[in-house]
PDB file of C-alpha atoms in Angstrom:
ATOM      1  CA  UNK A 115      94.792-203.543 -37.199  1.00 92.00           C
ATOM      2  CA  UNK A 116      93.731-205.855 -40.034  1.00 94.00           C
ATOM      3  CA  UNK A 117      97.257-207.235 -40.144  1.00 94.00           C
ATOM      4  CA  UNK A 118      97.151-208.231 -36.472  1.00 97.00           C
ATOM      5  CA  UNK A 119      93.756-209.927 -36.848  1.00 98.00           C
ATOM      6  CA  UNK A 120      94.997-211.873 -39.880  1.00 97.00           C
ATOM      7  CA  UNK A 121      98.147-212.863 -38.017  1.00 97.00           C
ATOM      8  CA  UNK A 122      96.099-214.084 -35.031  1.00 98.00           C
ATOM      9  CA  UNK A 123      93.772-216.093 -37.296  1.00 98.00           C
ATOM     10  CA  UNK A 124      96.753-217.503 -39.204  1.00 98.00           C
ATOM     11  CA  UNK A 125      98.322-218.695 -35.944  1.00 98.00           C
ATOM     12  CA  UNK A 126      95.100-220.184 -34.597  1.00 98.00           C
ATOM     13  CA  UNK A 127      94.380-222.075 -37.828  1.00 98.00           C
ATOM     14  CA  UNK A 128      98.011-223.265 -37.937  1.00 98.00           C
ATOM     15  CA  UNK A 129      97.721-224.611 -34.381  1.00 98.00           C
ATOM     16  CA  UNK A 130      94.544-226.488 -35.335  1.00 98.00           C
ATOM     17  CA  UNK A 131      96.215-227.893 -38.464  1.00 98.00           C
ATOM     18  CA  UNK A 132      99.247-229.049 -36.505  1.00 98.00           C
ATOM     19  CA  UNK A 133      97.063-230.617 -33.843  1.00 98.00           C
ATOM     20  CA  UNK A 134      95.609-232.826 -36.586  1.00 98.00           C
ATOM     21  CA  UNK A 135      99.054-233.474 -38.107  1.00 98.00           C
ATOM     22  CA  UNK A 136     100.287-234.653 -34.712  1.00 98.00           C
ATOM     23  CA  UNK A 137      97.227-236.763 -33.859  1.00 98.00           C
ATOM     24  CA  UNK A 138      96.413-238.485 -37.166  1.00 98.00           C
ATOM     25  CA  UNK A 139      99.692-240.426 -37.420  1.00 98.00           C
ATOM     26  CA  UNK A 140      99.252-241.408 -33.782  1.00 98.00           C
ATOM     27  CA  UNK A 141      95.878-242.884 -34.776  1.00 98.00           C
ATOM     28  CA  UNK A 142      97.717-244.711 -37.573  1.00 98.00           C
ATOM     29  CA  UNK A 143     100.011-246.266 -34.903  1.00 98.00           C
ATOM     30  CA  UNK A 144      97.034-247.598 -32.977  1.00 98.00           C
ATOM     31  CA  UNK A 145      95.168-248.609 -36.113  1.00 98.00           C
ATOM     32  CA  UNK A 146      98.152-250.608 -37.385  1.00 98.00           C
ATOM     33  CA  UNK A 147      98.268-252.411 -34.001  1.00 97.00           C
ATOM     34  CA  UNK A 148      94.543-253.189 -33.888  1.00 97.00           C
ATOM     35  CA  UNK A 149      93.424-256.677 -34.697  1.00 95.00           C
ATOM     36  CA  UNK A 150      89.637-256.775 -34.315  1.00 96.00           C
ATOM     37  CA  UNK A 151      87.217-255.379 -36.903  1.00 96.00           C
ATOM     38  CA  UNK A 152      85.352-253.148 -34.450  1.00 98.00           C
ATOM     39  CA  UNK A 153      88.551-251.306 -33.587  1.00 97.00           C
ATOM     40  CA  UNK A 154      89.610-251.038 -37.167  1.00 97.00           C
ATOM     41  CA  UNK A 155      86.261-249.591 -38.207  1.00 98.00           C
ATOM     42  CA  UNK A 156      86.338-247.117 -35.290  1.00 98.00           C
ATOM     43  CA  UNK A 157      89.806-245.955 -36.295  1.00 98.00           C
ATOM     44  CA  UNK A 158      88.652-245.485 -39.901  1.00 98.00           C
ATOM     45  CA  UNK A 159      85.831-243.219 -38.741  1.00 98.00           C
ATOM     46  CA  UNK A 160      88.105-241.243 -36.418  1.00 98.00           C
ATOM     47  CA  UNK A 161      90.790-240.797 -39.081  1.00 98.00           C
ATOM     48  CA  UNK A 162      88.300-239.738 -41.783  1.00 98.00           C
ATOM     49  CA  UNK A 163      86.583-237.191 -39.511  1.00 98.00           C
ATOM     50  CA  UNK A 164      89.863-235.763 -38.292  1.00 98.00           C
ATOM     51  CA  UNK A 165      91.285-235.461 -41.810  1.00 98.00           C
ATOM     52  CA  UNK A 166      88.201-234.065 -43.520  1.00 98.00           C
ATOM     53  CA  UNK A 167      86.528-232.190 -40.679  1.00 98.00           C
ATOM     54  CA  UNK A 168      89.478-230.553 -38.923  1.00 98.00           C
ATOM     55  CA  UNK A 169      92.735-230.892 -40.824  1.00 98.00           C
ATOM     56  CA  UNK A 170      91.450-229.951 -44.255  1.00 98.00           C
ATOM     57  CA  UNK A 171      89.623-226.780 -43.188  1.00 98.00           C
ATOM     58  CA  UNK A 172      92.502-225.789 -40.866  1.00 98.00           C
ATOM     59  CA  UNK A 173      95.048-226.216 -43.655  1.00 98.00           C
ATOM     60  CA  UNK A 174      92.915-224.109 -46.029  1.00 98.00           C
ATOM     61  CA  UNK A 175      92.446-221.423 -43.379  1.00 98.00           C
ATOM     62  CA  UNK A 176      96.195-221.389 -42.624  1.00 98.00           C
ATOM     63  CA  UNK A 177      97.015-220.942 -46.294  1.00 98.00           C
ATOM     64  CA  UNK A 178      94.319-218.292 -46.901  1.00 98.00           C
ATOM     65  CA  UNK A 179      95.367-216.164 -43.933  1.00 98.00           C
ATOM     66  CA  UNK A 180      99.070-216.689 -44.694  1.00 97.00           C
ATOM     67  CA  UNK A 181      98.681-215.644 -48.323  1.00 96.00           C
ATOM     68  CA  UNK A 182      96.580-212.650 -47.231  1.00 97.00           C
ATOM     69  CA  UNK A 183      99.324-211.618 -44.799  1.00 95.00           C
ATOM     70  CA  UNK A 184     101.944-212.002 -47.520  1.00 93.00           C
ATOM     71  CA  UNK A 185      99.968-209.881 -49.961  1.00 93.00           C
ATOM     72  CA  UNK A 186      99.831-207.001 -47.461  1.00 93.00           C
ATOM     73  CA  UNK A 187     103.612-206.773 -47.223  1.00 87.00           C
ATOM     74  CA  UNK A 188     105.107-209.007 -49.869  1.00 82.00           C
ATOM     75  CA  UNK A 189     107.934-206.699 -50.803  1.00 83.00           C
ATOM     76  CA  UNK A 190     109.322-206.520 -47.272  1.00 80.00           C
ATOM     77  CA  UNK A 191     109.047-210.258 -46.695  1.00 78.00           C
ATOM     78  CA  UNK A 192     110.893-211.228 -49.832  1.00 78.00           C
ATOM     79  CA  UNK A 193     113.645-208.578 -49.674  1.00 80.00           C
ATOM     80  CA  UNK A 194     114.594-208.993 -46.001  1.00 76.00           C
ATOM     81  CA  UNK A 195     116.270-212.336 -46.441  1.00 72.00           C
ATOM     82  CA  UNK A 196     115.822-215.963 -47.234  1.00 90.00           C
ATOM     83  CA  UNK A 197     113.941-216.980 -44.094  1.00 92.00           C
ATOM     84  CA  UNK A 198     110.585-216.512 -45.819  1.00 93.00           C
ATOM     85  CA  UNK A 199     111.634-218.580 -48.810  1.00 93.00           C
ATOM     86  CA  UNK A 200     112.776-221.354 -46.480  1.00 96.00           C
ATOM     87  CA  UNK A 201     109.522-221.108 -44.498  1.00 96.00           C
ATOM     88  CA  UNK A 202     107.413-221.319 -47.644  1.00 96.00           C
ATOM     89  CA  UNK A 203     109.417-224.340 -48.804  1.00 97.00           C
ATOM     90  CA  UNK A 204     108.671-226.064 -45.515  1.00 98.00           C
ATOM     91  CA  UNK A 205     104.986-225.174 -45.887  1.00 98.00           C
ATOM     92  CA  UNK A 206     104.941-226.825 -49.300  1.00 98.00           C
ATOM     93  CA  UNK A 207     106.559-229.936 -47.760  1.00 98.00           C
ATOM     94  CA  UNK A 208     103.933-229.844 -44.995  1.00 98.00           C
ATOM     95  CA  UNK A 209     101.136-229.728 -47.558  1.00 98.00           C
ATOM     96  CA  UNK A 210     102.682-232.811 -49.188  1.00 98.00           C
ATOM     97  CA  UNK A 211     102.806-234.549 -45.764  1.00 98.00           C
ATOM     98  CA  UNK A 212      99.174-233.603 -45.209  1.00 98.00           C
ATOM     99  CA  UNK A 213      98.208-235.241 -48.500  1.00 98.00           C
ATOM    100  CA  UNK A 214     100.323-238.337 -47.692  1.00 98.00           C
ATOM    101  CA  UNK A 215      98.249-238.616 -44.510  1.00 98.00           C
ATOM    102  CA  UNK A 216      95.082-238.411 -46.596  1.00 98.00           C
ATOM    103  CA  UNK A 217      96.293-241.173 -48.883  1.00 98.00           C
ATOM    104  CA  UNK A 218      97.007-243.310 -45.848  1.00 98.00           C
ATOM    105  CA  UNK A 219      93.517-242.655 -44.457  1.00 98.00           C
ATOM    106  CA  UNK A 220      92.128-244.076 -47.705  1.00 98.00           C
ATOM    107  CA  UNK A 221      94.475-247.105 -47.584  1.00 98.00           C
ATOM    108  CA  UNK A 222      93.355-247.937 -44.067  1.00 98.00           C
ATOM    109  CA  UNK A 223      89.700-247.540 -45.093  1.00 98.00           C
ATOM    110  CA  UNK A 224      90.229-250.038 -47.916  1.00 98.00           C
ATOM    111  CA  UNK A 225      92.074-252.418 -45.594  1.00 97.00           C
ATOM    112  CA  UNK A 226      95.292-252.041 -47.598  1.00 97.00           C
ATOM    113  CA  UNK A 227      97.742-250.899 -44.967  1.00 97.00           C
ATOM    114  CA  UNK A 228     101.144-252.564 -45.392  1.00 95.00           C
ATOM    115  CA  UNK A 229     103.141-250.614 -42.832  1.00 97.00           C
ATOM    116  CA  UNK A 230     103.842-251.418 -39.181  1.00 97.00           C
ATOM    117  CA  UNK A 231     103.102-249.324 -36.124  1.00 97.00           C
ATOM    118  CA  UNK A 232     106.853-248.607 -35.904  1.00 98.00           C
ATOM    119  CA  UNK A 233     106.813-246.873 -39.304  1.00 98.00           C
ATOM    120  CA  UNK A 234     103.963-244.617 -38.121  1.00 98.00           C
ATOM    121  CA  UNK A 235     105.823-243.777 -34.903  1.00 97.00           C
ATOM    122  CA  UNK A 236     108.651-242.373 -37.041  1.00 98.00           C
ATOM    123  CA  UNK A 237     106.255-240.846 -39.568  1.00 98.00           C
ATOM    124  CA  UNK A 238     104.651-238.988 -36.674  1.00 97.00           C
ATOM    125  CA  UNK A 239     107.887-237.071 -36.025  1.00 97.00           C
ATOM    126  CA  UNK A 240     107.999-235.322 -39.416  1.00 97.00           C
ATOM    127  CA  UNK A 241     105.567-232.494 -38.558  1.00 98.00           C
ATOM    128  CA  UNK A 242     107.409-231.913 -35.241  1.00 97.00           C
ATOM    129  CA  UNK A 243     110.633-231.249 -37.133  1.00 98.00           C
ATOM    130  CA  UNK A 244     108.914-228.988 -39.661  1.00 98.00           C
ATOM    131  CA  UNK A 245     107.148-227.011 -36.928  1.00 98.00           C
ATOM    132  CA  UNK A 246     110.414-226.544 -35.060  1.00 98.00           C
ATOM    133  CA  UNK A 247     112.144-225.272 -38.217  1.00 98.00           C
ATOM    134  CA  UNK A 248     109.297-222.917 -39.138  1.00 98.00           C
ATOM    135  CA  UNK A 249     109.077-221.376 -35.655  1.00 97.00           C
ATOM    136  CA  UNK A 250     112.852-220.809 -35.599  1.00 98.00           C
ATOM    137  CA  UNK A 251     112.755-219.258 -39.067  1.00 96.00           C
ATOM    138  CA  UNK A 252     109.897-216.902 -38.189  1.00 94.00           C
ATOM    139  CA  UNK A 253     111.138-215.833 -34.757  1.00 95.00           C
ATOM    140  CA  UNK A 254     114.966-215.842 -35.171  1.00 96.00           C
ATOM    141  CA  UNK A 255     115.101-215.013 -38.933  1.00 92.00           C
ATOM    142  CA  UNK A 256     118.602-216.445 -39.186  1.00 93.00           C
ATOM    143  CA  UNK A 257     119.078-215.368 -42.805  1.00 90.00           C
TER     144      UNK A 257
END
């Protein structure tokens, strides 16, 4: 029963994390397009609160519950095929993306953004591709 509770909490925290990963780059799009100081300051506040208040805790919860799940059945996960190795590689890439978002939050706060809204529109697609790959790996287990 513990396993099922951990799995549920892992999924809920992952959904919260991805919600932030989808929304923060969208805020970057609008922030990069804004021209008045009031809008820029408002976006800085929204980005900081989303990153620190939601995304950070959700990422940590996702990792804690995921590692806990792995520890309960590590042998089976790592001997059944390469899907878990691929998933974990994507999670590491996602953590890197998360921190890139954090660095960008700081750049916007300092007024040092050099990228256009078009860049952020493409940047916003990265977590979609990673989520798609992770879900396929976990559900289909192709290898």
